[in-house]
GROMACS .gro file of C-alpha atoms in nm:
model
  454
    1MET     CA    1  -5.878  -2.367   2.507
    2THR     CA    2  -6.078  -2.733   2.611
    3VAL     CA    3  -5.961  -3.093   2.467
    4ALA     CA    4  -6.248  -3.099   2.198
    5GLY     CA    5  -6.159  -2.752   2.025
    6CYS     CA    6  -5.792  -2.903   2.063
    7PHE     CA    7  -5.932  -3.189   1.895
    8VAL     CA    8  -6.120  -3.049   1.647
    9THR     CA    9  -5.883  -2.780   1.543
   10LEU     CA   10  -5.581  -3.077   1.491
   11VAL     CA   11  -5.759  -3.350   1.364
   12GLY     CA   12  -6.125  -3.224   1.264
   13PRO     CA   13  -6.451  -3.213   1.141
   14TRP     CA   14  -6.387  -2.927   1.007
   15PRO     CA   15  -6.689  -2.781   0.775
   16THR     CA   16  -6.641  -2.876   0.370
   17TYR     CA   17  -6.576  -2.484   0.141
   18LYS     CA   18  -6.729  -2.456  -0.192
   19SER     CA   19  -6.567  -2.159  -0.306
   20SER     CA   20  -6.367  -2.107  -0.686
   21PHE     CA   21  -6.081  -2.074  -0.708
   22GLU     CA   22  -6.067  -1.778  -0.978
   23ASP     CA   23  -5.999  -1.489  -0.718
   24ARG     CA   24  -5.746  -1.679  -0.510
   25PRO     CA   25  -5.363  -1.580  -0.432
   26TYR     CA   26  -5.259  -1.889  -0.522
   27TYR     CA   27  -5.435  -1.941  -0.867
   28LYS     CA   28  -5.309  -1.568  -0.941
   29GLU     CA   29  -4.959  -1.662  -0.840
   30ALA     CA   30  -4.917  -1.956  -1.053
   31LEU     CA   31  -5.046  -1.731  -1.334
   32ALA     CA   32  -4.825  -1.477  -1.286
   33VAL     CA   33  -4.519  -1.808  -1.262
   34ILE     CA   34  -4.630  -1.871  -1.638
   35GLY     CA   35  -4.623  -1.581  -1.756
   36ARG     CA   36  -4.303  -1.497  -1.683
   37HIS     CA   37  -4.146  -1.772  -1.812
   38ARG     CA   38  -4.302  -1.607  -2.176
   39GLN     CA   39  -4.142  -1.302  -2.100
   40ARG     CA   40  -3.802  -1.461  -2.061
   41SER     CA   41  -3.821  -1.801  -2.338
   42SER     CA   42  -3.579  -1.805  -2.626
   43HIS     CA   43  -3.891  -2.062  -2.863
   44GLY     CA   44  -3.980  -1.804  -3.077
   45SER     CA   45  -3.575  -1.786  -3.151
   46PRO     CA   46  -3.449  -1.932  -3.497
   47VAL     CA   47  -3.469  -2.335  -3.412
   48GLY     CA   48  -3.093  -2.520  -3.440
   49GLN     CA   49  -3.070  -2.916  -3.525
   50PHE     CA   50  -3.245  -3.159  -3.297
   51GLU     CA   51  -3.008  -3.306  -3.025
   52ALA     CA   52  -3.106  -3.622  -2.840
   53GLY     CA   53  -2.932  -3.824  -2.585
   54TRP     CA   54  -3.048  -4.127  -2.310
   55GLY     CA   55  -2.945  -4.267  -2.017
   56SER     CA   56  -3.060  -4.632  -1.783
   57ARG     CA   57  -3.029  -4.701  -1.416
   58SER     CA   58  -3.132  -5.004  -1.186
   59ILE     CA   59  -3.388  -4.898  -0.913
   60THR     CA   60  -3.461  -5.218  -0.810
   61PRO     CA   61  -3.384  -5.251  -0.420
   62PRO     CA   62  -3.276  -5.446  -0.186
   63ILE     CA   63  -3.471  -5.811  -0.112
   64GLY     CA   64  -3.668  -5.731   0.181
   65THR     CA   65  -3.752  -5.389   0.070
   66PRO     CA   66  -4.150  -5.357   0.032
   67LEU     CA   67  -4.332  -5.330  -0.279
   68ALA     CA   68  -4.556  -4.972  -0.309
   69GLY     CA   69  -4.927  -4.993  -0.419
   70PHE     CA   70  -5.148  -5.187  -0.237
   71GLU     CA   71  -5.325  -5.137   0.135
   72ASP     CA   72  -5.353  -5.484   0.187
   73ARG     CA   73  -4.976  -5.594   0.134
   74GLN     CA   74  -4.968  -5.404   0.482
   75GLY     CA   75  -4.610  -5.352   0.375
   76LYS     CA   76  -4.509  -5.708   0.433
   77PRO     CA   77  -4.150  -5.739   0.257
   78SER     CA   78  -4.072  -5.829  -0.131
   79LYS     CA   79  -3.965  -6.203  -0.193
   80GLY     CA   80  -3.738  -6.221  -0.499
   81VAL     CA   81  -3.730  -5.993  -0.840
   82HIS     CA   82  -3.908  -6.120  -1.139
   83ASP     CA   83  -3.760  -5.803  -1.395
   84GLU     CA   84  -3.475  -5.561  -1.374
   85LEU     CA   85  -3.726  -5.287  -1.201
   86LEU     CA   86  -3.537  -4.901  -1.420
   87VAL     CA   87  -3.495  -4.546  -1.408
   88LYS     CA   88  -3.465  -4.419  -1.700
   89ALA     CA   89  -3.401  -3.993  -1.877
   90LEU     CA   90  -3.403  -3.899  -2.253
   91ALA     CA   91  -3.258  -3.554  -2.354
   92VAL     CA   92  -3.404  -3.296  -2.604
   93SER     CA   93  -3.194  -2.990  -2.702
   94ASP     CA   94  -3.284  -2.783  -3.008
   95GLY     CA   95  -2.918  -2.596  -2.919
   96THR     CA   96  -3.023  -2.320  -2.737
   97ASP     CA   97  -3.303  -2.489  -2.484
   98THR     CA   98  -3.234  -2.874  -2.331
   99ALA     CA   99  -3.512  -3.089  -2.157
  100VAL     CA  100  -3.509  -3.428  -1.966
  101VAL     CA  101  -3.815  -3.674  -1.974
  102VAL     CA  102  -3.725  -3.912  -1.682
  103GLY     CA  103  -3.970  -4.270  -1.716
  104ALA     CA  104  -3.952  -4.483  -1.334
  105ASP     CA  105  -4.100  -4.768  -1.301
  106MET     CA  106  -4.292  -4.701  -0.927
  107LEU     CA  107  -4.573  -4.617  -0.814
  108ILE     CA  108  -4.476  -4.236  -0.842
  109VAL     CA  109  -4.138  -4.033  -0.831
  110PRO     CA  110  -4.216  -3.907  -0.431
  111GLU     CA  111  -4.153  -3.478  -0.381
  112ASN     CA  112  -3.828  -3.569  -0.121
  113VAL     CA  113  -3.660  -3.836  -0.426
  114ALA     CA  114  -3.773  -3.523  -0.670
  115GLU     CA  115  -3.588  -3.269  -0.499
  116LEU     CA  116  -3.255  -3.492  -0.380
  117VAL     CA  117  -3.201  -3.533  -0.827
  118ARG     CA  118  -3.256  -3.169  -0.856
  119ALA     CA  119  -2.968  -3.099  -0.641
  120HIS     CA  120  -2.792  -3.364  -0.741
  121VAL     CA  121  -2.829  -3.275  -1.113
  122SER     CA  122  -2.753  -2.945  -1.092
  123GLN     CA  123  -2.445  -2.970  -0.918
  124ARG     CA  124  -2.282  -3.207  -1.159
  125THR     CA  125  -2.479  -3.001  -1.509
  126VAL     CA  126  -2.650  -2.716  -1.598
  127LEU     CA  127  -2.998  -2.853  -1.577
  128THR     CA  128  -3.252  -2.632  -1.328
  129ALA     CA  129  -3.546  -2.866  -1.211
  130ASN     CA  130  -3.747  -2.631  -1.516
  131GLU     CA  131  -3.584  -2.882  -1.721
  132ILE     CA  132  -3.644  -3.236  -1.564
  133LEU     CA  133  -4.011  -3.356  -1.607
  134PHE     CA  134  -4.051  -3.659  -1.313
  135ASN     CA  135  -4.275  -3.987  -1.461
  136ALA     CA  136  -4.354  -4.279  -1.307
  137SER     CA  137  -4.597  -4.540  -1.502
  138HIS     CA  138  -4.755  -4.623  -1.152
  139ASN     CA  139  -4.586  -4.953  -1.071
  140HIS     CA  140  -4.813  -5.111  -0.821
  141SER     CA  141  -4.489  -5.344  -0.826
  142GLY     CA  142  -4.222  -5.144  -0.745
  143PRO     CA  143  -3.995  -5.046  -0.475
  144GLY     CA  144  -4.210  -4.903  -0.157
  145ALA     CA  145  -4.065  -4.726   0.182
  146PHE     CA  146  -3.986  -4.466  -0.055
  147ALA     CA  147  -4.160  -4.156   0.201
  148PRO     CA  148  -4.323  -4.139   0.555
  149GLY     CA  149  -4.631  -3.992   0.684
  150PHE     CA  150  -4.898  -4.236   0.736
  151ALA     CA  151  -5.110  -4.230   0.429
  152SER     CA  152  -4.706  -4.399   0.251
  153ARG     CA  153  -4.675  -4.612   0.508
  154ALA     CA  154  -5.040  -4.772   0.461
  155PHE     CA  155  -4.942  -4.787   0.065
  156ASN     CA  156  -4.587  -4.823   0.073
  157GLY     CA  157  -4.459  -4.985   0.371
  158SER     CA  158  -4.251  -4.838   0.644
  159TYR     CA  159  -4.054  -4.562   0.547
  160ASP     CA  160  -3.680  -4.616   0.526
  161PRO     CA  161  -3.443  -4.286   0.477
  162ASN     CA  162  -3.209  -4.572   0.261
  163ILE     CA  163  -3.464  -4.569  -0.014
  164PRO     CA  164  -3.473  -4.204  -0.117
  165ASP     CA  165  -3.114  -4.175  -0.128
  166PHE     CA  166  -3.057  -4.496  -0.351
  167LEU     CA  167  -3.319  -4.382  -0.572
  168ALA     CA  168  -3.264  -4.017  -0.634
  169ARG     CA  169  -2.880  -4.140  -0.703
  170ALA     CA  170  -3.008  -4.392  -0.965
  171PHE     CA  171  -3.188  -4.114  -1.152
  172THR     CA  172  -2.957  -3.851  -1.118
  173GLU     CA  173  -2.668  -4.100  -1.327
  174ALA     CA  174  -2.973  -4.174  -1.585
  175ILE     CA  175  -2.991  -3.790  -1.602
  176VAL     CA  176  -2.647  -3.695  -1.607
  177GLU     CA  177  -2.612  -3.991  -1.859
  178ALA     CA  178  -2.901  -3.840  -2.094
  179TYR     CA  179  -2.773  -3.497  -2.048
  180HIS     CA  180  -2.382  -3.615  -2.180
  181SER     CA  181  -2.487  -3.817  -2.483
  182LEU     CA  182  -2.667  -3.584  -2.635
  183GLU     CA  183  -2.591  -3.620  -3.019
  184PRO     CA  184  -2.705  -3.444  -3.351
  185ALA     CA  185  -3.073  -3.699  -3.424
  186LYS     CA  186  -3.405  -3.641  -3.530
  187MET     CA  187  -3.745  -3.738  -3.436
  188MET     CA  188  -4.083  -3.889  -3.547
  189TYR     CA  189  -4.430  -3.951  -3.332
  190GLY     CA  190  -4.781  -4.050  -3.320
  191SER     CA  191  -5.021  -4.220  -3.214
  192VAL     CA  192  -5.244  -4.563  -3.203
  193ASP     CA  193  -5.577  -4.639  -3.053
  194ALA     CA  194  -5.514  -4.932  -2.809
  195LEU     CA  195  -5.875  -4.942  -2.658
  196GLU     CA  196  -5.897  -5.312  -2.642
  197TYR     CA  197  -5.643  -5.311  -2.325
  198ILE     CA  198  -5.803  -4.980  -2.097
  199ARG     CA  199  -6.132  -4.985  -1.945
  200ASN     CA  200  -6.319  -4.692  -1.718
  201ARG     CA  201  -6.311  -4.866  -1.361
  202THR     CA  202  -6.545  -4.576  -1.208
  203ARG     CA  203  -6.742  -4.544  -1.461
  204SER     CA  204  -6.771  -4.780  -1.720
  205ASP     CA  205  -7.006  -4.639  -1.922
  206ASN     CA  206  -6.744  -4.332  -1.940
  207PRO     CA  207  -6.517  -4.261  -2.241
  208VAL     CA  208  -6.153  -4.372  -2.165
  209ASP     CA  209  -5.784  -4.254  -2.259
  210SER     CA  210  -5.749  -4.497  -2.524
  211GLU     CA  211  -5.414  -4.340  -2.715
  212LEU     CA  212  -5.115  -4.539  -2.720
  213SER     CA  213  -4.870  -4.189  -2.750
  214TYR     CA  214  -4.492  -4.260  -2.894
  215MET     CA  215  -4.192  -4.044  -3.050
  216LEU     CA  216  -3.873  -4.234  -3.222
  217VAL     CA  217  -3.575  -4.032  -3.187
  218GLU     CA  218  -3.247  -4.181  -3.382
  219GLN     CA  219  -2.897  -4.041  -3.380
  220GLU     CA  220  -2.664  -3.987  -3.672
  221ASP     CA  221  -2.494  -4.278  -3.573
  222GLY     CA  222  -2.845  -4.476  -3.659
  223ASP     CA  223  -2.869  -4.541  -3.192
  224SER     CA  224  -3.205  -4.510  -3.182
  225CYS     CA  225  -3.505  -4.461  -2.854
  226PHE     CA  226  -3.872  -4.494  -2.830
  227LEU     CA  227  -4.069  -4.309  -2.552
  228VAL     CA  228  -4.435  -4.435  -2.516
  229SER     CA  229  -4.754  -4.371  -2.309
  230TYR     CA  230  -5.048  -4.468  -2.238
  231SER     CA  231  -5.293  -4.491  -1.946
  232ALA     CA  232  -5.398  -4.810  -1.822
  233HIS     CA  233  -5.295  -4.869  -1.471
  234PRO     CA  234  -4.989  -5.140  -1.395
  235THR     CA  235  -5.283  -5.359  -1.182
  236VAL     CA  236  -5.208  -5.675  -1.405
  237LEU     CA  237  -5.100  -5.794  -1.053
  238GLY     CA  238  -5.261  -5.748  -0.761
  239PRO     CA  239  -5.177  -5.735  -0.432
  240ASP     CA  240  -5.106  -6.163  -0.442
  241ASN     CA  241  -4.765  -6.047  -0.596
  242MET     CA  242  -4.485  -6.001  -0.364
  243GLN     CA  243  -4.172  -5.964  -0.609
  244PHE     CA  244  -3.991  -5.635  -0.802
  245THR     CA  245  -4.132  -5.618  -1.181
  246GLY     CA  246  -4.236  -5.336  -1.418
  247GLU     CA  247  -4.572  -5.437  -1.446
  248TYR     CA  248  -4.671  -5.468  -1.855
  249PRO     CA  249  -4.471  -5.175  -1.880
  250GLY     CA  250  -4.162  -5.327  -1.822
  251PHE     CA  251  -4.274  -5.560  -2.078
  252LEU     CA  252  -4.379  -5.346  -2.359
  253VAL     CA  253  -4.002  -5.164  -2.376
  254ARG     CA  254  -3.846  -5.520  -2.333
  255ARG     CA  255  -4.047  -5.628  -2.655
  256ILE     CA  256  -3.930  -5.304  -2.852
  257THR     CA  257  -3.588  -5.364  -2.753
  258GLU     CA  258  -3.579  -5.665  -2.846
  259LYS     CA  259  -3.738  -5.673  -3.178
  260THR     CA  260  -3.505  -5.332  -3.284
  261GLY     CA  261  -3.227  -5.266  -3.053
  262ALA     CA  262  -3.316  -4.959  -2.917
  263GLU     CA  263  -3.381  -4.863  -2.604
  264ALA     CA  264  -3.756  -4.764  -2.522
  265ILE     CA  265  -3.846  -4.511  -2.203
  266TYR     CA  266  -4.241  -4.580  -2.067
  267ILE     CA  267  -4.441  -4.261  -1.895
  268GLY     CA  268  -4.731  -4.268  -1.712
  269GLY     CA  269  -5.025  -4.094  -1.869
  270ALA     CA  270  -5.352  -3.986  -1.723
  271VAL     CA  271  -5.374  -4.327  -1.532
  272GLY     CA  272  -5.689  -4.199  -1.292
  273SER     CA  273  -5.978  -4.404  -1.336
  274MET     CA  274  -5.816  -4.599  -1.605
  275SER     CA  275  -5.773  -4.958  -1.548
  276PRO     CA  276  -5.597  -5.222  -1.747
  277ARG     CA  277  -5.762  -5.511  -1.977
  278PRO     CA  278  -5.536  -5.792  -2.049
  279PRO     CA  279  -5.578  -6.078  -2.316
  280ASP     CA  280  -5.726  -6.332  -2.136
  281GLY     CA  281  -5.491  -6.665  -2.053
  282GLY     CA  282  -5.242  -6.808  -1.813
  283ASP     CA  283  -5.177  -6.623  -1.482
  284SER     CA  284  -5.085  -6.299  -1.395
  285PHE     CA  285  -4.751  -6.253  -1.518
  286ASP     CA  286  -4.874  -6.421  -1.859
  287ARG     CA  287  -5.168  -6.176  -1.905
  288CYS     CA  288  -4.855  -5.897  -1.832
  289ARG     CA  289  -4.618  -5.983  -2.084
  290ALA     CA  290  -4.961  -6.049  -2.308
  291MET     CA  291  -5.043  -5.736  -2.269
  292GLY     CA  292  -4.706  -5.512  -2.280
  293VAL     CA  293  -4.625  -5.737  -2.613
  294ALA     CA  294  -4.873  -5.623  -2.804
  295LEU     CA  295  -4.908  -5.264  -2.693
  296ALA     CA  296  -4.552  -5.298  -2.803
  297ASP     CA  297  -4.629  -5.416  -3.127
  298LYS     CA  298  -4.901  -5.126  -3.165
  299VAL     CA  299  -4.563  -4.899  -3.138
  300LEU     CA  300  -4.360  -5.124  -3.400
  301GLU     CA  301  -4.635  -5.141  -3.721
  302ALA     CA  302  -4.686  -4.776  -3.668
  303VAL     CA  303  -4.334  -4.650  -3.723
  304VAL     CA  304  -4.269  -4.964  -3.937
  305ASP     CA  305  -4.261  -4.711  -4.281
  306ALA     CA  306  -4.185  -4.396  -4.075
  307THR     CA  307  -4.043  -4.142  -4.299
  308LEU     CA  308  -4.147  -3.761  -4.156
  309PHE     CA  309  -3.832  -3.693  -3.906
  310LYS     CA  310  -3.748  -3.390  -3.822
  311ASP     CA  311  -3.390  -3.263  -3.750
  312LYS     CA  312  -3.500  -2.896  -3.585
  313VAL     CA  313  -3.762  -2.886  -3.372
  314ASP     CA  314  -3.885  -2.630  -3.084
  315ILE     CA  315  -3.752  -2.733  -2.722
  316ALA     CA  316  -3.917  -2.566  -2.435
  317SER     CA  317  -4.047  -2.655  -2.090
  318ILE     CA  318  -4.193  -2.511  -1.797
  319GLY     CA  319  -4.197  -2.658  -1.437
  320PHE     CA  320  -4.303  -2.480  -1.084
  321PRO     CA  321  -4.408  -2.533  -0.756
  322ILE     CA  322  -4.795  -2.455  -0.723
  323LYS     CA  323  -4.967  -2.332  -0.384
  324LEU     CA  324  -5.319  -2.542  -0.397
  325PRO     CA  325  -5.646  -2.510  -0.285
  326PRO     CA  326  -5.758  -2.579   0.064
  327PHE     CA  327  -5.651  -2.928   0.144
  328GLN     CA  328  -6.055  -3.136   0.204
  329LEU     CA  329  -6.049  -3.468   0.241
  330ARG     CA  330  -6.409  -3.553   0.340
  331LEU     CA  331  -6.560  -3.721   0.637
  332ASN     CA  332  -6.908  -3.655   0.442
  333LYS     CA  333  -7.066  -3.404   0.258
  334ASN     CA  334  -7.112  -3.120   0.512
  335LEU     CA  335  -6.740  -3.243   0.726
  336ARG     CA  336  -6.407  -3.250   0.617
  337VAL     CA  337  -6.051  -3.329   0.805
  338SER     CA  338  -5.856  -3.048   0.952
  339LYS     CA  339  -5.546  -2.968   0.740
  340PHE     CA  340  -5.357  -2.963   1.056
  341LEU     CA  341  -5.345  -3.318   1.009
  342LEU     CA  342  -5.162  -3.355   0.729
  343PRO     CA  343  -4.839  -3.370   0.847
  344VAL     CA  344  -4.927  -3.678   1.031
  345LEU     CA  345  -5.023  -3.798   0.668
  346GLY     CA  346  -4.740  -3.694   0.483
  347ILE     CA  347  -4.892  -3.471   0.279
  348ASP     CA  348  -4.808  -3.130   0.201
  349THR     CA  349  -4.985  -2.880   0.075
  350ASP     CA  350  -4.806  -2.773  -0.220
  351GLY     CA  351  -4.781  -2.980  -0.549
  352TRP     CA  352  -4.587  -2.911  -0.893
  353MET     CA  353  -4.677  -2.801  -1.307
  354HIS     CA  354  -4.490  -2.911  -1.582
  355ALA     CA  355  -4.488  -2.878  -1.911
  356VAL     CA  356  -4.210  -2.999  -2.160
  357ARG     CA  357  -4.252  -2.936  -2.538
  358ILE     CA  358  -4.103  -3.153  -2.844
  359GLY     CA  359  -4.203  -2.953  -3.160
  360ASP     CA  360  -4.573  -3.003  -3.198
  361ILE     CA  361  -4.527  -3.229  -2.914
  362ALA     CA  362  -4.675  -3.122  -2.564
  363LEU     CA  363  -4.555  -3.335  -2.254
  364VAL     CA  364  -4.816  -3.212  -1.982
  365GLY     CA  365  -4.661  -3.358  -1.572
  366THR     CA  366  -4.930  -3.383  -1.325
  367PRO     CA  367  -4.878  -3.426  -0.991
  368ALA     CA  368  -5.213  -3.688  -0.927
  369ASP     CA  369  -5.351  -3.946  -1.023
  370TYR     CA  370  -5.504  -3.760  -1.342
  371CYS     CA  371  -5.800  -3.855  -1.452
  372GLY     CA  372  -5.807  -3.993  -1.798
  373GLU     CA  373  -6.191  -3.872  -1.890
  374ILE     CA  374  -6.006  -3.468  -1.819
  375SER     CA  375  -5.749  -3.625  -2.049
  376VAL     CA  376  -5.953  -3.707  -2.371
  377ASP     CA  377  -6.130  -3.348  -2.305
  378LEU     CA  378  -5.806  -3.136  -2.300
  379LYS     CA  379  -5.648  -3.354  -2.546
  380SER     CA  380  -5.904  -3.239  -2.801
  381TRP     CA  381  -5.889  -2.945  -2.764
  382ALA     CA  382  -5.513  -2.940  -2.832
  383GLN     CA  383  -5.594  -3.110  -3.115
  384ASN     CA  384  -5.764  -2.773  -3.242
  385HIS     CA  385  -5.443  -2.606  -3.158
  386SER     CA  386  -5.220  -2.797  -3.355
  387VAL     CA  387  -5.069  -2.942  -3.036
  388ASP     CA  388  -5.053  -3.340  -2.997
  389LEU     CA  389  -5.086  -3.336  -2.617
  390TRP     CA  390  -4.972  -3.625  -2.401
  391VAL     CA  391  -5.123  -3.612  -2.039
  392LEU     CA  392  -4.933  -3.745  -1.758
  393SER     CA  393  -4.915  -3.858  -1.376
  394PHE     CA  394  -4.665  -3.840  -1.127
  395ASN     CA  395  -4.434  -3.539  -1.164
  396GLY     CA  396  -4.225  -3.547  -0.889
  397ASP     CA  397  -4.485  -3.483  -0.608
  398TYR     CA  398  -4.818  -3.613  -0.525
  399VAL     CA  399  -5.198  -3.452  -0.449
  400GLY     CA  400  -5.442  -3.711  -0.501
  401TYR     CA  401  -5.677  -3.786  -0.753
  402ILE     CA  402  -5.777  -3.548  -0.970
  403SER     CA  403  -6.110  -3.640  -1.063
  404PRO     CA  404  -6.401  -3.452  -1.309
  405ASP     CA  405  -6.539  -3.160  -1.111
  406LYS     CA  406  -6.914  -3.267  -1.233
  407TYR     CA  407  -6.850  -3.565  -0.992
  408TYR     CA  408  -6.722  -3.358  -0.692
  409TYR     CA  409  -7.082  -3.472  -0.488
  410ASP     CA  410  -7.205  -3.791  -0.670
  411LYS     CA  411  -7.238  -4.080  -0.445
  412ASP     CA  412  -7.141  -4.426  -0.518
  413GLU     CA  413  -7.388  -4.694  -0.413
  414LYS     CA  414  -7.266  -4.718  -0.053
  415GLY     CA  415  -7.383  -4.388  -0.014
  416GLY     CA  416  -7.033  -4.236   0.025
  417TYR     CA  417  -6.790  -4.096  -0.240
  418GLY     CA  418  -6.619  -4.419  -0.318
  419TYR     CA  419  -6.193  -4.394  -0.359
  420GLU     CA  420  -6.096  -4.136  -0.618
  421ARG     CA  421  -6.348  -3.922  -0.530
  422GLY     CA  422  -6.379  -3.991  -0.146
  423ILE     CA  423  -6.043  -4.108   0.053
  424MET     CA  424  -5.800  -3.994  -0.290
  425SER     CA  425  -5.978  -3.648  -0.319
  426TRP     CA  426  -5.787  -3.354  -0.140
  427ILE     CA  427  -5.803  -3.073  -0.346
  428GLY     CA  428  -6.129  -2.941  -0.328
  429PRO     CA  429  -6.470  -2.901  -0.566
  430ASP     CA  430  -6.237  -2.689  -0.856
  431GLN     CA  431  -5.989  -2.992  -0.883
  432GLU     CA  432  -6.018  -3.023  -1.265
  433ALA     CA  433  -6.088  -2.654  -1.330
  434PHE     CA  434  -5.797  -2.511  -1.131
  435THR     CA  435  -5.570  -2.806  -1.277
  436VAL     CA  436  -5.692  -2.708  -1.690
  437SER     CA  437  -5.647  -2.389  -1.669
  438LEU     CA  438  -5.287  -2.408  -1.566
  439ILE     CA  439  -5.220  -2.704  -1.828
  440THR     CA  440  -5.399  -2.472  -2.107
  441HIS     CA  441  -5.189  -2.138  -1.983
  442MET     CA  442  -4.841  -2.343  -2.022
  443ILE     CA  443  -4.952  -2.494  -2.391
  444ASP     CA  444  -5.063  -2.113  -2.440
  445VAL     CA  445  -4.701  -2.017  -2.356
  446LEU     CA  446  -4.456  -2.266  -2.508
  447PHE     CA  447  -4.630  -2.246  -2.826
  448SER     CA  448  -4.700  -1.877  -2.900
  449GLU     CA  449  -4.507  -1.723  -3.148
  450SER     CA  450  -4.342  -2.048  -3.254
  451PRO     CA  451  -4.241  -2.036  -3.631
  452GLU     CA  452  -4.333  -2.452  -3.628
  453ASN     CA  453  -4.707  -2.295  -3.585
  454LEU     CA  454  -4.691  -1.987  -3.813
   0.00000   0.00000   0.00000
């Protein structure tokens, strides 16, 4: 093979593809996994007493560790800690099935960390990968240096193998604490609109997922925990910030704890294309605080007269690795980068899908910056099926941005595909249809033949 031939094979360009996914082995295999879950699941059986427990650990790394999220930081060392970074876990059980929801003050939960945590947790509990739903707030002022590869280095700083180990230990301790803290409890949930704090940064006139979702669990002794989700990017602070902080989600959970004494866990929603609109006034940290406090107060106002608690709640979960459509990082309409460049970039060829049922709630975890526009449509579909859907991102793997298929070939004002549909779009023209199909199939399985929906 000539030098030119080797270059094209290993780097590119390769021709782009437009093929569908329905007849592809990777899609059929994913549906088969979901189908097998239907056969072995127990969520159609009588529901026992609801139980809940929670745990928390610090994930604030040593000062000097790069911050994650902004390429403009150029991997420079952090300079301090504004507020503590945390990973928190909420365990829930119906006496038969158990699931754990993990929320971290991180950009993403990288695959290497998720795999370490699953291994560690399995040595100390009976929990399986199927029962642990990871999530990150998408904090752009959290720990970097967590993964190898060119792409991670550009946004998160040079890889430090000590960081994944440090993070995995903290995650594990939080999960184990939550699991061993399971006690009889009751729960309630709801949502409020928070349109004033979010905008569509990619298509300004298009929909936003402005739903601020919450769940409140209360143990018999009165201890309680909030689970809260919203879809605005935690990017009130820009690349000029060099201090570790939980950003507006950190202020949100601290406000809830200060006002109620309860634990509070934040999980990032469908953040793709969704930017924050913090209140005006003061510096960036003032705006972070104002946004977090305002969102927390919306939740607290909504639950002040809460009476619709349930103590018998069906729990079910499904989590599994998926193979993806062929890698497609486009150079232009007709050409893409070679798939053999993926190891250099630090991008793999698989992903992960996850869904957890807690009563009428479906928490769906995706391995991406999942677009809020898609989430709006999915939530409408779910509502018609009597399901309260929370669409989440960063579930322990990362495959780039998932954007609406109808915009895949649209050019921006510069004649390119832009950030979300260009450099961060990796799995081809059917990314929405492919993931939506898996999501709706998972929800169908988790809510089929359930006493709560008969």
